[in-house]
mmCIF file of C-alpha atoms in Angstrom:
data_model
loop_
_atom_site.group_PDB
_atom_site.id
_atom_site.type_symbol
_atom_site.label_atom_id
_atom_site.label_comp_id
_atom_site.label_asym_id
_atom_site.label_seq_id
_atom_site.Cartn_x
_atom_site.Cartn_y
_atom_site.Cartn_z
ATOM 1 C CA MET A 1 -15.955 162.793 51.104
ATOM 2 C CA THR A 2 -12.638 164.055 52.211
ATOM 3 C CA THR A 3 -9.700 162.148 52.596
ATOM 4 C CA ALA A 4 -9.731 162.853 56.751
ATOM 5 C CA ARG A 5 -12.977 161.319 56.920
ATOM 6 C CA ASP A 6 -12.273 158.272 54.688
ATOM 7 C CA LEU A 7 -9.296 157.991 57.005
ATOM 8 C CA ALA A 8 -11.671 157.598 59.995
ATOM 9 C CA ILE A 9 -14.033 154.995 58.454
ATOM 10 C CA VAL A 10 -11.066 152.765 57.385
ATOM 11 C CA ALA A 11 -9.431 153.446 60.716
ATOM 12 C CA LEU A 12 -13.022 152.025 62.193
ATOM 13 C CA ASP A 13 -12.781 149.033 59.588
ATOM 14 C CA VAL A 14 -9.277 148.256 60.390
ATOM 15 C CA ALA A 15 -9.462 148.920 64.412
ATOM 16 C CA THR A 16 -10.727 145.275 64.813
ATOM 17 C CA ASP A 17 -7.981 143.809 63.346
ATOM 18 C CA LYS A 18 -5.645 146.298 64.538
ATOM 19 C CA PRO A 19 -5.619 148.235 67.421
ATOM 20 C CA VAL A 20 -5.216 152.027 65.904
ATOM 21 C CA GLU A 21 -3.793 154.618 68.283
ATOM 22 C CA GLN A 22 -5.840 157.521 68.925
ATOM 23 C CA GLY A 23 -2.631 159.636 68.962
ATOM 24 C CA ASP A 24 -1.372 158.376 65.790
ATOM 25 C CA LEU A 25 -4.931 158.605 64.157
ATOM 26 C CA SER A 26 -4.894 162.190 65.041
ATOM 27 C CA LEU A 27 -1.749 162.887 63.534
ATOM 28 C CA ALA A 28 -2.450 161.741 60.677
ATOM 29 C CA LEU A 29 -6.192 163.083 60.473
ATOM 30 C CA ALA A 30 -4.182 166.355 60.741
ATOM 31 C CA GLY A 31 -2.519 165.526 58.082
ATOM 32 C CA ALA A 32 -5.404 164.431 55.566
ATOM 33 C CA GLU A 33 -7.001 167.707 56.436
ATOM 34 C CA VAL A 34 -3.618 169.420 54.749
ATOM 35 C CA PHE A 35 -4.320 167.311 51.837
ATOM 36 C CA ASP A 36 -8.160 168.209 51.528
ATOM 37 C CA LEU A 37 -7.403 172.088 52.183
ATOM 38 C CA LEU A 38 -4.762 172.259 49.647
ATOM 39 C CA GLU A 39 -7.505 170.035 47.346
ATOM 40 C CA ALA A 40 -10.111 172.849 48.228
ATOM 41 C CA ARG A 41 -7.216 175.877 47.665
ATOM 42 C CA ALA A 42 -8.373 176.822 51.382
ATOM 43 C CA LEU A 43 -4.285 176.928 51.616
ATOM 44 C CA VAL A 44 -0.914 176.504 50.105
ATOM 45 C CA LEU A 45 2.256 174.633 51.087
ATOM 46 C CA ASP A 46 5.473 177.060 51.387
ATOM 47 C CA GLY A 47 8.244 174.541 51.840
ATOM 48 C CA ASP A 48 7.158 173.383 55.147
ATOM 49 C CA ARG A 49 4.978 176.613 55.953
ATOM 50 C CA ILE A 50 1.307 176.378 55.795
ATOM 51 C CA LEU A 51 0.102 179.542 54.155
ATOM 52 C CA PRO A 52 -4.006 180.042 54.017
ATOM 53 C CA SER A 53 -5.605 181.125 51.238
ATOM 54 C CA ALA A 54 -8.942 182.354 50.370
ATOM 55 C CA GLN A 55 -11.326 180.652 53.258
ATOM 56 C CA SER A 56 -14.490 179.672 51.115
ATOM 57 C CA PRO A 57 -16.955 176.404 53.095
ATOM 58 C CA THR A 58 -15.734 173.215 52.079
ATOM 59 C CA GLY A 59 -19.498 171.865 53.061
ATOM 60 C CA ASP A 60 -17.620 169.626 54.961
ATOM 61 C CA ARG A 61 -18.350 170.818 58.798
ATOM 62 C CA LEU A 62 -14.810 169.601 59.884
ATOM 63 C CA LEU A 63 -12.775 170.788 57.166
ATOM 64 C CA ASP A 64 -14.445 174.053 57.759
ATOM 65 C CA GLU A 65 -13.382 174.237 61.459
ATOM 66 C CA ALA A 66 -9.759 173.138 60.194
ATOM 67 C CA ALA A 67 -9.783 175.986 57.261
ATOM 68 C CA ALA A 68 -10.645 178.681 60.332
ATOM 69 C CA ALA A 69 -8.439 177.035 62.389
ATOM 70 C CA LEU A 70 -5.637 178.057 59.965
ATOM 71 C CA VAL A 71 -2.571 180.739 61.371
ATOM 72 C CA ARG A 72 -3.197 183.538 59.350
ATOM 73 C CA GLN A 73 -0.013 185.962 60.332
ATOM 74 C CA GLU A 74 3.662 185.615 59.266
ATOM 75 C CA PRO A 75 5.638 183.501 59.630
ATOM 76 C CA TYR A 76 2.888 181.344 58.957
ATOM 77 C CA GLU A 77 3.003 177.805 60.629
ATOM 78 C CA SER A 78 4.910 174.653 60.018
ATOM 79 C CA VAL A 79 3.404 171.646 58.863
ATOM 80 C CA GLU A 80 4.531 170.046 62.402
ATOM 81 C CA ASP A 81 3.363 172.667 64.252
ATOM 82 C CA TRP A 82 -0.286 172.278 62.541
ATOM 83 C CA LEU A 83 -0.527 168.708 63.207
ATOM 84 C CA TRP A 84 0.046 168.942 66.978
ATOM 85 C CA ARG A 85 -2.016 171.711 67.587
ATOM 86 C CA ARG A 86 -4.821 170.646 65.126
ATOM 87 C CA GLY A 87 -4.443 166.938 65.891
ATOM 88 C CA ARG A 88 -5.308 167.120 69.387
ATOM 89 C CA GLY A 89 -8.551 164.870 69.656
ATOM 90 C CA LEU A 90 -8.635 165.093 66.380
ATOM 91 C CA SER A 91 -9.695 161.157 66.133
ATOM 92 C CA SER A 92 -12.485 161.210 68.843
ATOM 93 C CA ALA A 93 -13.868 164.454 67.068
ATOM 94 C CA TYR A 94 -14.091 162.515 63.822
ATOM 95 C CA VAL A 95 -15.708 159.342 65.491
ATOM 96 C CA GLU A 96 -18.484 161.623 66.868
ATOM 97 C CA ASP A 97 -19.192 163.598 63.877
ATOM 98 C CA LEU A 98 -19.385 160.205 62.057
ATOM 99 C CA GLU A 99 -21.734 159.400 64.960
ATOM 100 C CA ARG A 100 -23.647 162.718 64.931
ATOM 101 C CA ILE A 101 -24.608 162.591 60.752
ATOM 102 C CA GLY A 102 -25.121 158.718 60.840
ATOM 103 C CA LEU A 103 -22.532 156.629 59.767
ATOM 104 C CA ILE A 104 -21.634 154.597 62.483
ATOM 105 C CA THR A 105 -23.925 153.226 65.649
ATOM 106 C CA ARG A 106 -22.832 152.429 69.361
ATOM 107 C CA PRO A 107 -24.465 150.740 71.572
ATOM 108 C CA ARG A 108 -26.716 153.188 73.803
ATOM 109 C CA GLY A 109 -25.826 154.643 76.959
ATOM 110 C CA ARG A 110 -21.864 154.035 76.694
ATOM 111 C CA ARG A 111 -19.235 155.798 75.549
ATOM 112 C CA ILE A 112 -16.827 153.414 73.601
ATOM 113 C CA PRO A 113 -13.436 154.880 72.681
ATOM 114 C CA LEU A 114 -11.964 153.936 68.967
ATOM 115 C CA ARG A 115 -9.723 151.233 69.825
ATOM 116 C CA THR A 116 -12.352 148.975 71.295
ATOM 117 C CA GLY A 117 -13.890 148.466 67.582
ATOM 118 C CA ARG A 118 -17.289 148.542 69.201
ATOM 119 C CA THR A 119 -18.396 150.844 67.121
ATOM 120 C CA GLU A 120 -19.903 149.786 63.976
ATOM 121 C CA LEU A 121 -20.122 151.376 60.890
ATOM 122 C CA VAL A 122 -23.143 151.700 58.569
ATOM 123 C CA ASP A 123 -23.431 150.485 55.264
ATOM 124 C CA SER A 124 -23.252 153.672 52.872
ATOM 125 C CA ALA A 125 -22.270 155.453 50.019
ATOM 126 C CA ALA A 126 -19.420 157.063 52.377
ATOM 127 C CA ARG A 127 -17.917 153.679 53.435
ATOM 128 C CA ARG A 128 -18.176 152.467 50.447
ATOM 129 C CA GLN A 129 -16.075 155.158 48.822
ATOM 130 C CA ALA A 130 -13.644 154.630 51.792
ATOM 131 C CA GLU A 131 -13.383 151.298 51.014
ATOM 132 C CA GLU A 132 -12.873 151.672 47.380
ATOM 133 C CA ARG A 133 -9.682 153.805 47.948
ATOM 134 C CA TRP A 134 -8.215 151.735 50.399
ATOM 135 C CA ALA A 135 -8.694 148.560 47.996
ATOM 136 C CA ALA A 136 -7.282 150.801 45.285
ATOM 137 C CA ASP A 137 -4.319 151.451 47.323
ATOM 138 C CA GLU A 138 -4.559 155.449 47.041
ATOM 139 C CA PRO A 139 -1.589 156.803 47.855
ATOM 140 C CA VAL A 140 -2.190 159.624 50.079
ATOM 141 C CA LEU A 141 -4.678 157.643 52.303
ATOM 142 C CA ALA A 142 -2.202 154.279 51.995
ATOM 143 C CA ALA A 143 0.394 156.632 53.456
ATOM 144 C CA LEU A 144 -1.414 158.030 56.367
ATOM 145 C CA ALA A 145 -3.255 154.916 56.996
ATOM 146 C CA ALA A 146 0.371 153.720 57.235
ATOM 147 C CA ALA A 147 1.807 156.307 59.691
ATOM 148 C CA ALA A 148 -1.025 155.769 61.390
ATOM 149 C CA GLY A 149 0.172 151.924 61.848
ATOM 150 C CA MET A 150 -2.822 150.512 60.539
ATOM 151 C CA ARG A 151 -0.752 149.294 57.416
ATOM 152 C CA ASP A 152 2.504 148.448 56.060
ATOM 153 C CA GLU A 153 4.135 151.064 54.112
ATOM 154 C CA PRO A 154 2.493 151.662 50.912
ATOM 155 C CA ALA A 155 4.575 150.552 47.470
ATOM 156 C CA ALA A 156 3.435 153.756 45.818
ATOM 157 C CA GLU A 157 5.756 156.752 46.070
ATOM 158 C CA PRO A 158 3.181 159.669 46.688
ATOM 159 C CA ALA A 159 3.651 163.377 44.558
ATOM 160 C CA ASP A 160 6.268 165.691 45.250
ATOM 161 C CA GLU A 161 4.152 168.277 47.535
ATOM 162 C CA THR A 162 2.662 165.455 49.623
ATOM 163 C CA VAL A 163 6.528 164.372 50.969
ATOM 164 C CA THR A 164 6.809 167.815 53.142
ATOM 165 C CA VAL A 165 3.267 166.203 54.843
ATOM 166 C CA LEU A 166 4.032 162.736 54.900
ATOM 167 C CA ALA A 167 7.214 163.080 56.460
ATOM 168 C CA ALA A 168 5.797 165.618 58.783
ATOM 169 C CA VAL A 169 3.146 163.150 59.763
ATOM 170 C CA GLY A 170 5.321 160.380 60.095
ATOM 171 C CA ASP A 171 8.187 162.291 62.241
ATOM 172 C CA ALA A 172 5.382 163.795 64.474
ATOM 173 C CA VAL A 173 3.910 160.209 64.972
ATOM 174 C CA MET A 174 7.665 158.882 65.684
ATOM 175 C CA GLU A 175 7.755 161.210 68.009
ATOM 176 C CA LEU A 176 4.743 160.558 69.821
ATOM 177 C CA GLU A 177 5.900 156.569 70.664
ATOM 178 C CA ALA A 178 9.049 158.319 72.206
ATOM 179 C CA VAL A 179 7.236 160.104 74.081
ATOM 180 C CA ARG A 180 4.871 156.861 74.851
ATOM 181 C CA GLN A 181 7.848 155.031 75.649
ATOM 182 C CA ARG A 182 9.637 157.547 78.143
ATOM 183 C CA LYS A 183 6.500 157.285 79.944
ATOM 184 C CA VAL A 184 6.857 153.209 80.233
ATOM 185 C CA ILE A 185 10.520 153.271 81.262
ATOM 186 C CA GLU A 186 9.599 156.276 83.803
ATOM 187 C CA ASP A 187 6.815 154.321 84.955
ATOM 188 C CA ALA A 188 9.020 151.193 85.611
ATOM 189 C CA ALA A 189 11.343 153.067 87.241
ATOM 190 C CA PHE A 190 9.307 154.876 89.515
ATOM 191 C CA ASP A 191 7.463 151.202 90.365
ATOM 192 C CA ASN A 192 10.869 149.657 91.078
ATOM 193 C CA VAL A 193 12.127 152.655 93.641
ATOM 194 C CA TRP A 194 8.564 151.955 95.204
ATOM 195 C CA ARG A 195 9.387 148.126 95.239
ATOM 196 C CA GLY A 196 12.510 148.551 97.051
ATOM 197 C CA TYR A 197 10.629 149.989 100.009
#
């Protein structure tokens, strides 16, 4: 299993207790893919730039898609740009993939979004592995989950190379929240204008 898939599984487990914003989770999943691709040696980080390495199959469909999506021309892509580009709709892609491989079930005939908690995780080795990493407070998984709003900040400080990615994920999530807040304020102002007439 990958960190990204473990994060998606944990999000489905936690989503019933604490709603997870799909946009925040998508950004965290894109960050998790960076870690998974680093581990698979499909990329290296040069400061905040993602430099692709030799592309070899990882055995995970979504991770192979991520590897194929890496920008392969200089000046390459920053981690932040990757998060925004790759993260678009990524939480839904992971839910669909988990369903496709039989790790979750849904009521038949309806498409139900992640945050309703109506998806059910199947008892599986993948679920147990994700739960073990979660219970062990594995630093990268815990930090990504915190960035997505699923838990408080972890006590353990991640290693050097991970700080760049985690900082970019945190910044992107804060930027997304600022966009949400602006939208709420703009909508409220628009409503007030119409009430005045």
